[in-house]
Tab-separated table of N, CA and C and ligand atoms in Angstrom:
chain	number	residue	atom	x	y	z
A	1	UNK	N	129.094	-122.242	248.906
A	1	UNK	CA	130.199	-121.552	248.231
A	1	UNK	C	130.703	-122.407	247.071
A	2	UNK	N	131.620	-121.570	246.284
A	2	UNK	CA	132.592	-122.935	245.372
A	2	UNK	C	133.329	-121.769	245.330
A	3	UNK	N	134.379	-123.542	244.444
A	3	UNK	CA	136.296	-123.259	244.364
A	3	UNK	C	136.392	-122.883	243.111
A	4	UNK	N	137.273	-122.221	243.095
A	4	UNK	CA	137.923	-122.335	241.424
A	4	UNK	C	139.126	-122.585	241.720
A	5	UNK	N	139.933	-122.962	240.145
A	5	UNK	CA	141.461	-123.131	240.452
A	5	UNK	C	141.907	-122.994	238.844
A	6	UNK	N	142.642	-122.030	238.779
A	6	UNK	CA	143.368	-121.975	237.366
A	6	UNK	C	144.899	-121.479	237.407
A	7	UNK	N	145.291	-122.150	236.497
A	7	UNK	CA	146.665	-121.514	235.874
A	7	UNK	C	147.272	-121.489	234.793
A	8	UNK	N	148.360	-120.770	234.472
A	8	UNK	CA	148.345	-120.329	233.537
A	8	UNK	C	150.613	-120.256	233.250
A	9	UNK	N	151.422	-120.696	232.264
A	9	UNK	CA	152.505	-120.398	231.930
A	9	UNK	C	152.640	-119.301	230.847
A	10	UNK	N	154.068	-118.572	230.545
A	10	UNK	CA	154.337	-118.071	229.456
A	10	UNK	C	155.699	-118.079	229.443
A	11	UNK	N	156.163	-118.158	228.409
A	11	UNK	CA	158.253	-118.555	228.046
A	11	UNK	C	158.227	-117.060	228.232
A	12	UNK	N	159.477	-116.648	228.977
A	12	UNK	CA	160.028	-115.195	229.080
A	12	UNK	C	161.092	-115.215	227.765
A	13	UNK	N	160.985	-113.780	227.374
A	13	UNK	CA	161.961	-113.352	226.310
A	13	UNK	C	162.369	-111.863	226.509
A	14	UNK	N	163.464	-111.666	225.779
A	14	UNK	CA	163.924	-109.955	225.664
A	14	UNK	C	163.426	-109.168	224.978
A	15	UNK	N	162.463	-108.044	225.690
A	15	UNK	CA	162.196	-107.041	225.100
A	15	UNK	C	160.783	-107.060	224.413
A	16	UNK	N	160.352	-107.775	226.070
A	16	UNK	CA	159.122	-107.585	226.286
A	16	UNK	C	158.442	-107.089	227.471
A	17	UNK	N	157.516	-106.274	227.515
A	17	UNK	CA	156.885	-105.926	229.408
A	17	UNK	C	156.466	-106.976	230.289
A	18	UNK	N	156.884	-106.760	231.351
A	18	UNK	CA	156.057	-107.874	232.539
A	18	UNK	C	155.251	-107.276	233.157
A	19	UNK	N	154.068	-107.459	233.153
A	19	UNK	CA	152.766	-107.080	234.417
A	19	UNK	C	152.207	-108.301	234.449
A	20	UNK	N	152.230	-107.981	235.938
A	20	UNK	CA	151.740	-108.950	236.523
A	20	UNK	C	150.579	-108.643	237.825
A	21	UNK	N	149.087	-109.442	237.847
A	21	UNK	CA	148.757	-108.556	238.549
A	21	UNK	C	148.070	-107.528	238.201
A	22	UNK	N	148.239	-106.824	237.087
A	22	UNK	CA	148.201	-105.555	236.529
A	22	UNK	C	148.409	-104.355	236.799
A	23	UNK	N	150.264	-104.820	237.413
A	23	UNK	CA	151.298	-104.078	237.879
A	23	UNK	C	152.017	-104.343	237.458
A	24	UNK	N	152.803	-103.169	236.287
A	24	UNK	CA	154.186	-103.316	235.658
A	24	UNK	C	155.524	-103.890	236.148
A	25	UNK	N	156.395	-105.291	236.122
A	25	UNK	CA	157.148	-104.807	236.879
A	25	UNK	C	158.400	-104.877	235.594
A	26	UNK	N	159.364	-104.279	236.936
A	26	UNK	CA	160.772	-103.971	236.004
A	26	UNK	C	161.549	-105.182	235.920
A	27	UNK	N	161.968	-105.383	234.376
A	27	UNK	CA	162.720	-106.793	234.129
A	27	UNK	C	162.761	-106.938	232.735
A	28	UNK	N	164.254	-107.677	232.565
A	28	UNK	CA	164.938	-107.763	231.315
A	28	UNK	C	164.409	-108.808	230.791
A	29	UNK	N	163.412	-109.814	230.882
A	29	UNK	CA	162.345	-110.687	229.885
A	29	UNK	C	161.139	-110.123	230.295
A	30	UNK	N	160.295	-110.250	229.304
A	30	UNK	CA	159.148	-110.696	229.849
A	30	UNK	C	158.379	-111.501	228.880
A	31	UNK	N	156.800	-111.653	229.062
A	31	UNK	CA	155.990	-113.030	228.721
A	31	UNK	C	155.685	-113.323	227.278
A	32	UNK	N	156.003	-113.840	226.694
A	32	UNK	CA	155.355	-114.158	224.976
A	32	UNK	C	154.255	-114.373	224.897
A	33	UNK	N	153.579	-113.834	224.762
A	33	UNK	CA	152.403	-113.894	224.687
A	33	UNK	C	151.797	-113.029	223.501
A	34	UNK	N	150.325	-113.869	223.043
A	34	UNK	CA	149.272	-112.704	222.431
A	34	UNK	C	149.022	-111.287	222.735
A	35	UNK	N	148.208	-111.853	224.143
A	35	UNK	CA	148.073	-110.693	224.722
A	35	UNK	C	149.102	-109.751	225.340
A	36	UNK	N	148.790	-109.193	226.837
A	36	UNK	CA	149.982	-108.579	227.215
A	36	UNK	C	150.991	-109.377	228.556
A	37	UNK	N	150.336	-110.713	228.804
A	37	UNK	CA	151.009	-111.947	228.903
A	37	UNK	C	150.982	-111.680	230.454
A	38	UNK	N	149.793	-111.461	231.245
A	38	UNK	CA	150.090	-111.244	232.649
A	38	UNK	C	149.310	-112.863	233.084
A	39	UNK	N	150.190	-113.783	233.053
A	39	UNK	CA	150.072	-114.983	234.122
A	39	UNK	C	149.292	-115.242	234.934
A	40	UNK	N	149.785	-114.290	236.423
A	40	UNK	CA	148.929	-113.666	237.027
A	40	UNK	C	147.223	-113.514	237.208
A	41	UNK	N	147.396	-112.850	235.994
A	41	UNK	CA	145.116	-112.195	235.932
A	41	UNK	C	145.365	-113.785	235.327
A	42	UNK	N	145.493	-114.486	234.003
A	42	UNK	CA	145.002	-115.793	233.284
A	42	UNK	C	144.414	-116.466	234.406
A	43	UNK	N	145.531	-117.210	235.416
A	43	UNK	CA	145.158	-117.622	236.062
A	43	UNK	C	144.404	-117.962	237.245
A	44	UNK	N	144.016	-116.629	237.170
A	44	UNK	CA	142.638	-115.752	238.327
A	44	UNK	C	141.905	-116.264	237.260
A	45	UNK	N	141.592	-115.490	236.051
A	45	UNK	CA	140.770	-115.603	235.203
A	45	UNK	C	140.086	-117.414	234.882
A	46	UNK	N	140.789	-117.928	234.410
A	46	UNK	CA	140.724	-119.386	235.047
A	46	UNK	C	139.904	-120.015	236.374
A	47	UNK	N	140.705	-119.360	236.981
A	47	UNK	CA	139.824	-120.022	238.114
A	47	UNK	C	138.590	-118.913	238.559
A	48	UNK	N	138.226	-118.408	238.190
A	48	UNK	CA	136.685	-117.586	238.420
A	48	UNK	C	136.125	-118.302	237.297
A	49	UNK	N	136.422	-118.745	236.295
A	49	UNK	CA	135.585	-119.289	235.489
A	49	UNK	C	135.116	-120.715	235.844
A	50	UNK	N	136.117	-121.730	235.791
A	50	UNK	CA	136.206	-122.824	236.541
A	50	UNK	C	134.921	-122.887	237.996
A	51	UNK	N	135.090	-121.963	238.420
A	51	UNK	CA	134.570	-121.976	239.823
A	51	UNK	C	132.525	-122.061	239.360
A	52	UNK	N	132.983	-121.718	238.278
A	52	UNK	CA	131.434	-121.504	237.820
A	52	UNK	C	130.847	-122.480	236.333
A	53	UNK	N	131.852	-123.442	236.239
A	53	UNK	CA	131.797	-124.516	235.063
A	53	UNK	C	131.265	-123.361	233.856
A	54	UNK	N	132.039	-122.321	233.612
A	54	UNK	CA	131.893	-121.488	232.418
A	54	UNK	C	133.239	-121.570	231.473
A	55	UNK	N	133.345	-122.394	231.716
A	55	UNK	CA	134.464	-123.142	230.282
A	55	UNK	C	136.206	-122.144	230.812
A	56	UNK	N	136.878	-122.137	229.840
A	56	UNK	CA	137.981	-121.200	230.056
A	56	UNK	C	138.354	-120.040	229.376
A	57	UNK	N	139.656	-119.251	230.037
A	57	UNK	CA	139.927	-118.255	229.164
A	57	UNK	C	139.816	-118.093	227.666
A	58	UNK	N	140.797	-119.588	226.950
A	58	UNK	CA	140.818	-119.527	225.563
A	58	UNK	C	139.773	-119.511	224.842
A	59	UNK	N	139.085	-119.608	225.335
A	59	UNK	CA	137.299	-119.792	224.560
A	59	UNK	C	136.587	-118.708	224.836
A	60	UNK	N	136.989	-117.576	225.562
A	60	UNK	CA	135.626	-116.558	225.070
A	60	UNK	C	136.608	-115.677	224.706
A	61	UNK	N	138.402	-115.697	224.748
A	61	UNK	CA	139.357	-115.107	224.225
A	61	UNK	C	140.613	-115.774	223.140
A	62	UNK	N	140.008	-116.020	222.361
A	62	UNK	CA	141.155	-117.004	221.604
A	62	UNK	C	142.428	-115.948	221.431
A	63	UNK	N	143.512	-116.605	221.466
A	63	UNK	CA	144.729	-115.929	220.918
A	63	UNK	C	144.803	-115.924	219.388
A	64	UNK	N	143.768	-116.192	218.295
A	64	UNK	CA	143.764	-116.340	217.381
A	64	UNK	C	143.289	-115.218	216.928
A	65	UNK	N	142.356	-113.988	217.719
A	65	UNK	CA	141.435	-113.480	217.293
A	65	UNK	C	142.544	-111.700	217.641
A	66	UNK	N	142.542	-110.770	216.250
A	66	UNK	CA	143.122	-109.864	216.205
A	66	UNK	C	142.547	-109.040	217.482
A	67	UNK	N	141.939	-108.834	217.726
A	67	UNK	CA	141.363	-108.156	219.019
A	67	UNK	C	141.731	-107.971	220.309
A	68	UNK	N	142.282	-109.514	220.330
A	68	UNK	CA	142.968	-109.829	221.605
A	68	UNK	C	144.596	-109.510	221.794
A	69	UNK	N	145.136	-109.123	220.498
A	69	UNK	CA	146.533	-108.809	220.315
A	69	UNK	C	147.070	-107.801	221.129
A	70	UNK	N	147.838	-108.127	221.876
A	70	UNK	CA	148.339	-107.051	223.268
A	70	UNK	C	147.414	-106.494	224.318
A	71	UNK	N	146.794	-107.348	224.382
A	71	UNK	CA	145.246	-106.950	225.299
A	71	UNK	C	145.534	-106.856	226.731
A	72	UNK	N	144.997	-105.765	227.405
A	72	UNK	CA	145.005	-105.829	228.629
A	72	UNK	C	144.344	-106.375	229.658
A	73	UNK	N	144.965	-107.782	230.308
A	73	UNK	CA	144.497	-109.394	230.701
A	73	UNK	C	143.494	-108.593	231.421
A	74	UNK	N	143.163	-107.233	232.391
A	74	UNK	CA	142.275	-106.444	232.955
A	74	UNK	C	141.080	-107.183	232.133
A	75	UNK	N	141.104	-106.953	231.306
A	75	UNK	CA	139.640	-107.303	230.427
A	75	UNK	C	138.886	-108.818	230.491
A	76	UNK	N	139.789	-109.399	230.577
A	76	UNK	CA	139.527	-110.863	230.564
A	76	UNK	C	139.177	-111.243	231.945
A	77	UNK	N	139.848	-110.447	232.662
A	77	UNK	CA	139.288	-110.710	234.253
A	77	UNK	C	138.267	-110.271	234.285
A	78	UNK	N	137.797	-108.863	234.180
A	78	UNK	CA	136.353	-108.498	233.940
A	78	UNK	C	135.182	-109.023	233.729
A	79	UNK	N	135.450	-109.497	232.656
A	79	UNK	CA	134.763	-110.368	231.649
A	79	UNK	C	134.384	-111.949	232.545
A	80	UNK	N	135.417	-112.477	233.313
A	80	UNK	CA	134.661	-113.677	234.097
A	80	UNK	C	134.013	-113.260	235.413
A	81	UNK	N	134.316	-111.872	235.556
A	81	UNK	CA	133.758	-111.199	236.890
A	81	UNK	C	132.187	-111.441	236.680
A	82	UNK	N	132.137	-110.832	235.481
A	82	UNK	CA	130.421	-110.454	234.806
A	82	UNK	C	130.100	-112.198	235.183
A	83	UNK	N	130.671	-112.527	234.025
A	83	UNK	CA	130.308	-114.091	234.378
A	83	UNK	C	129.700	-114.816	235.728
A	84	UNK	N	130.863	-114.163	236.547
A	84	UNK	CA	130.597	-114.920	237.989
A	84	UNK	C	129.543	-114.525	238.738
A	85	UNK	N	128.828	-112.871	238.284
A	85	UNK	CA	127.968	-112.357	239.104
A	85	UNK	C	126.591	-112.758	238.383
A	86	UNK	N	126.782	-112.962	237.111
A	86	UNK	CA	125.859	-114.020	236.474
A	86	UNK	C	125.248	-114.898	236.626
A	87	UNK	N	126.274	-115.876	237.543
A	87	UNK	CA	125.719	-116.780	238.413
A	87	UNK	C	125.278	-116.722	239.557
A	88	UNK	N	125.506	-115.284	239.956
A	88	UNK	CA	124.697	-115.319	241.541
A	88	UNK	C	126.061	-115.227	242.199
A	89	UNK	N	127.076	-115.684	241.908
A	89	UNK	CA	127.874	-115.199	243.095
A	89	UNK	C	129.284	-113.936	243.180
A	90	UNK	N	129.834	-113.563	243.949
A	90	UNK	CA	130.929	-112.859	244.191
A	90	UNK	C	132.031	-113.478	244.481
A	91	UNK	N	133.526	-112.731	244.008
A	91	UNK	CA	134.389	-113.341	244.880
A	91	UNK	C	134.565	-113.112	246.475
A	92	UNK	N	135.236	-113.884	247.336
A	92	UNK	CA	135.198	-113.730	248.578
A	92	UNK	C	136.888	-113.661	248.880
A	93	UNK	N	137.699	-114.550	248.507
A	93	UNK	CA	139.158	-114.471	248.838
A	93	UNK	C	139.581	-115.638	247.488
A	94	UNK	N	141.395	-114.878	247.129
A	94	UNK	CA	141.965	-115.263	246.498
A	94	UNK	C	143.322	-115.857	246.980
A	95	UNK	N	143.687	-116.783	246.219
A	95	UNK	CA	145.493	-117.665	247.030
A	95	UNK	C	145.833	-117.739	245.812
A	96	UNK	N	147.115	-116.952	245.195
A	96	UNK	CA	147.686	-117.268	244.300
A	96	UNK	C	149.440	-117.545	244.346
A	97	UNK	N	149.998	-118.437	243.966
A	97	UNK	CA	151.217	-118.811	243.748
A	97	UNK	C	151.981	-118.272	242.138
A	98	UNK	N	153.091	-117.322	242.663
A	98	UNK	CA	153.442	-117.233	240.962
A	98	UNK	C	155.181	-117.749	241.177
A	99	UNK	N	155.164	-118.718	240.341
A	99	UNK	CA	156.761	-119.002	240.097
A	99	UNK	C	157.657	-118.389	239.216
A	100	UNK	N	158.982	-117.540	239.240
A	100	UNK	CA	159.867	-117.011	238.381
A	100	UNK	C	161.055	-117.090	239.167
A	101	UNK	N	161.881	-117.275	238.602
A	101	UNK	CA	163.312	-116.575	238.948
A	101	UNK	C	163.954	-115.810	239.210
A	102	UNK	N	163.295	-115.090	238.510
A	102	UNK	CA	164.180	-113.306	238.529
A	102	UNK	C	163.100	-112.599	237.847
A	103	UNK	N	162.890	-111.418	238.016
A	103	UNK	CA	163.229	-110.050	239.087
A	103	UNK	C	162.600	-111.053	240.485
A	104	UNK	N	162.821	-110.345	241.670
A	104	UNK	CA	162.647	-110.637	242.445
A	104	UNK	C	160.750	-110.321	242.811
A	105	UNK	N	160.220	-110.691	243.168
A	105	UNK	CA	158.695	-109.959	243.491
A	105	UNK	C	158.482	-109.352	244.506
A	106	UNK	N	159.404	-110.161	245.535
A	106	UNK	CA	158.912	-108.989	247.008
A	106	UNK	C	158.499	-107.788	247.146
A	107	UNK	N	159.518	-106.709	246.182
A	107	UNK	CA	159.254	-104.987	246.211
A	107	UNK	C	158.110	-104.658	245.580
A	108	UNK	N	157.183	-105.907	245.062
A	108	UNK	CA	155.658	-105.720	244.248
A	108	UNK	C	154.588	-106.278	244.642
A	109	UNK	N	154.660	-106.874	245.999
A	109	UNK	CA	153.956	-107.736	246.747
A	109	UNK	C	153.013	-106.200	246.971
A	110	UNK	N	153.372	-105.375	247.539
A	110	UNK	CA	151.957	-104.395	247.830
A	110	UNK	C	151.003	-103.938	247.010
A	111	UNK	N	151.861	-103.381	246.091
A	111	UNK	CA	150.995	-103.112	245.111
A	111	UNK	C	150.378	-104.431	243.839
A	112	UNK	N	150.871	-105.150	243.786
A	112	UNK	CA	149.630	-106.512	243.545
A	112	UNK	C	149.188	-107.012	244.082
A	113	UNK	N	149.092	-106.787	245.397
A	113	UNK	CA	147.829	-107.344	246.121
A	113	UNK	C	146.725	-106.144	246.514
A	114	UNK	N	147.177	-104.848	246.191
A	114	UNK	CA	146.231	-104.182	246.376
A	114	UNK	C	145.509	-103.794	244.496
A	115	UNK	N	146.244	-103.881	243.668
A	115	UNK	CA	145.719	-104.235	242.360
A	115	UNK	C	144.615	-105.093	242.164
A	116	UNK	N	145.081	-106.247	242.467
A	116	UNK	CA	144.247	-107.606	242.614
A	116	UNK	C	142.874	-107.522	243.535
A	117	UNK	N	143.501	-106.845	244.950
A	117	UNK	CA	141.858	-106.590	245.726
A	117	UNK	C	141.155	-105.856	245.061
A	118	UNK	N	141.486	-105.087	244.747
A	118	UNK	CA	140.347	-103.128	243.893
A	118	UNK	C	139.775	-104.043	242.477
A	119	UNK	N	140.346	-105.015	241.589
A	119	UNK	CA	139.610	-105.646	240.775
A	119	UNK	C	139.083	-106.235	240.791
A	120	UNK	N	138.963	-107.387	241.951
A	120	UNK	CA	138.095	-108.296	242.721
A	120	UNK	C	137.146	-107.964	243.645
A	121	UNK	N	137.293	-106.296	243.846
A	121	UNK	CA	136.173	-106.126	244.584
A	121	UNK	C	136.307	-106.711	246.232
A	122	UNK	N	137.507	-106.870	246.440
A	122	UNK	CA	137.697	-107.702	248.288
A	122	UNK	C	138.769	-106.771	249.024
A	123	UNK	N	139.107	-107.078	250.441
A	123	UNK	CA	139.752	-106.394	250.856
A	123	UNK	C	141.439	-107.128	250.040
A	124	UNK	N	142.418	-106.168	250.485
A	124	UNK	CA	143.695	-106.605	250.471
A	124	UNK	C	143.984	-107.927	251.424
A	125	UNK	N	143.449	-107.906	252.699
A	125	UNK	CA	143.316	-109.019	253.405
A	125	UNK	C	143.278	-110.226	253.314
A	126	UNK	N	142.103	-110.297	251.536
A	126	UNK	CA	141.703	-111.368	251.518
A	126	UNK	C	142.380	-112.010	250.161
A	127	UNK	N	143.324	-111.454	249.815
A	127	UNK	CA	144.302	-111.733	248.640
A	127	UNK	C	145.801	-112.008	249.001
A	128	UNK	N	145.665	-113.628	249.088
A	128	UNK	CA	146.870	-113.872	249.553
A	128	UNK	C	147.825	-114.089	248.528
A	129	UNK	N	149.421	-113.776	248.475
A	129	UNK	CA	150.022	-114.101	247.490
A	129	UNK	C	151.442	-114.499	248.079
A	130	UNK	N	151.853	-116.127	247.093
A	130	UNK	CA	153.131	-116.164	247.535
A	130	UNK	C	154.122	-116.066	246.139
A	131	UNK	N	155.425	-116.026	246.200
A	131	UNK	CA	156.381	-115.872	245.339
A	131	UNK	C	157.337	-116.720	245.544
A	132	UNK	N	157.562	-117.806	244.307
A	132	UNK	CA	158.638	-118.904	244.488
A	132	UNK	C	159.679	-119.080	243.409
A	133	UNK	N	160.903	-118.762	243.605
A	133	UNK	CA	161.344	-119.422	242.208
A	133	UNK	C	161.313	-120.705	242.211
A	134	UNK	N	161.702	-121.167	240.844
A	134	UNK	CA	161.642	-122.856	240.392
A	134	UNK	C	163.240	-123.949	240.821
A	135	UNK	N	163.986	-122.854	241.424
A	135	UNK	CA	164.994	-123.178	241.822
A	135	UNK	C	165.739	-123.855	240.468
A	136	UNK	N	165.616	-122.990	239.424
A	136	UNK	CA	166.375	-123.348	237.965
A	136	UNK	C	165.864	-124.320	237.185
A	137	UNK	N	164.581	-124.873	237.786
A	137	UNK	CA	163.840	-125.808	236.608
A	137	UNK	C	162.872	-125.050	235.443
A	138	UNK	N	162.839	-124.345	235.562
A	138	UNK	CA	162.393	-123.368	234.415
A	138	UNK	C	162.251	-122.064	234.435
A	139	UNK	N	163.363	-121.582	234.478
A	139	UNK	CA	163.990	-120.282	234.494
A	139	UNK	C	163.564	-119.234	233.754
A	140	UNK	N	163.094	-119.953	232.135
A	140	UNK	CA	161.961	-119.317	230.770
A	140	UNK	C	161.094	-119.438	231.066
A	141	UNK	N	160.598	-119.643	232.229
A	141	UNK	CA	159.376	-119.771	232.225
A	141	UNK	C	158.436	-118.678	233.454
A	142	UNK	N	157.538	-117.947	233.023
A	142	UNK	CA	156.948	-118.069	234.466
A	142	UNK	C	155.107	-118.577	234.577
A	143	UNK	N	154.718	-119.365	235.744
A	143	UNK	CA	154.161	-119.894	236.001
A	143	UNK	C	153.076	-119.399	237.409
A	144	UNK	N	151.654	-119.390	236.861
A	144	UNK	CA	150.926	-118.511	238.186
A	144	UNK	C	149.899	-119.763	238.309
A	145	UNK	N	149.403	-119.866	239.215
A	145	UNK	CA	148.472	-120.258	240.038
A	145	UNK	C	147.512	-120.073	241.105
A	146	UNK	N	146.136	-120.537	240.826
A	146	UNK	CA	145.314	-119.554	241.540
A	146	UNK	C	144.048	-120.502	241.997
A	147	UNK	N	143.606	-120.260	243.293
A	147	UNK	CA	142.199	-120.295	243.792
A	147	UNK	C	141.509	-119.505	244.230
A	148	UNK	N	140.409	-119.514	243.752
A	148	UNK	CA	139.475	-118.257	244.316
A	148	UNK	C	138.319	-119.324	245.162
A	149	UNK	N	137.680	-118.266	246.170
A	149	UNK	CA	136.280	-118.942	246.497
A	149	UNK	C	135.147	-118.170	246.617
A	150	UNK	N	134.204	-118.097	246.066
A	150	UNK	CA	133.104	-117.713	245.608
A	150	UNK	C	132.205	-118.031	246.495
A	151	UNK	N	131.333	-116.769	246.985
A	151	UNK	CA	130.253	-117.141	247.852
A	151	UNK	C	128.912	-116.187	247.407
A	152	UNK	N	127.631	-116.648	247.365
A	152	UNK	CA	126.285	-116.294	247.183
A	152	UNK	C	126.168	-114.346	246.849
A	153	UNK	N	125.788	-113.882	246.154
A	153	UNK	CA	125.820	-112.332	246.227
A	153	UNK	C	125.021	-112.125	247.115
B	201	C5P	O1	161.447	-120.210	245.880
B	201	C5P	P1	162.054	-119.853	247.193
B	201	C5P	O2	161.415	-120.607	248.315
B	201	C5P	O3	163.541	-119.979	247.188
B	201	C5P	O4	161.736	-118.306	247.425
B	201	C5P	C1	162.287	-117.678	248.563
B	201	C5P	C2	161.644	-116.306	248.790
B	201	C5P	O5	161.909	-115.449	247.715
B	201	C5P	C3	160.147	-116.363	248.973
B	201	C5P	O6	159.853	-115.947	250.273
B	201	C5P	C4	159.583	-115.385	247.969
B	201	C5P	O7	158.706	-114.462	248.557
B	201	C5P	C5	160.777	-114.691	247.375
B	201	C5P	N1	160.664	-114.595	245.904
B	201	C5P	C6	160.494	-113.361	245.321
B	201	C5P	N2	160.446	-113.258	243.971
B	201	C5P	C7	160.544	-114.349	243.188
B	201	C5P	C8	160.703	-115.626	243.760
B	201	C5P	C9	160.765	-115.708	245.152
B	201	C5P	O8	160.394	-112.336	246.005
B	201	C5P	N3	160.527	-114.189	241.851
B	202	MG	MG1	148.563	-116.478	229.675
């Protein structure tokens, strides 16, 4: 088998969308970003790449490149999926940590983990997720983290 491990920040601001996951949620900041700033997938994305020494997100997606402007992070996950089956393997189970403050995540825990399984191709089972705030150390901020583990197709 192998590990991956990626993550990913973005400064929250007003009067922007939050998905996360690639599940909308409701909230008065959300991520600055190029794209459409989901934390979340980056840091999946990250670590499926990682897991397979295929370099990182910013490099087969620069934020430089008009294309990528409000992009739906869906794609970028995709895109290391191909990658990963490239190499011969699948995902098997995911552990991701996302840190924020506010909105709360609990009331979105179902539906991003069943988001997250149906794009990964695994059960809901095997997509674990926890939710922490930073306890006011970076409140602008939110912060995801992720391991995946990859086993043989
Ligand atoms: O960070 P802390 O340990 O105080 O989080 C307490 C609980 O609040 C956790 O169980 C977590 O599931 C929940 N939480 C949440 N949404 C957040 C941050 C934490 O639902 N944005
Ligand atoms: Mg990002």
């Amino acid at each position: 088998m192998r590990i991956g491990y990626g993550e990913d920040a973005h400064r929250l601001v007003p009067n922007r969308r939050m998905v996360l996951g690639g599940v909308a949620v409701s909230s008065e900041v959300g991520p600055l970003a190029h794209s459409d700033g989901d934390a979340l997938l980056h840091a999946i994305t990250d670590a499926l790449l990682t897991a397979v020494a295929a370099g990182d997100i910013g490099q087969l997606f620069p934020d430089t490149a008009p294309e990528n402007a409000g992009r739906d992070s869906r794609v970028f996950l995709q895109r290391a999926l191909s990658i990963v089956r490239a190499h011969g393997y699948r995902v098997a189970q995911l552990s991701a940590v996302v840190v924020l403050d506010r909105p709360k995540l609990g009331p979105y825990r179902g539906r991003i983990q069943a988001s997250l399984a149906e794009l990964l191709g695994i059960g809901p089972g095997e997509v674990g997720l926890a939710f922490k705030t930073s306890e006011g150390l970076a409140p602008e901020h939110i912060q995801a983290r992720a391991v995946v583990r990859l086993v043989p197709q």
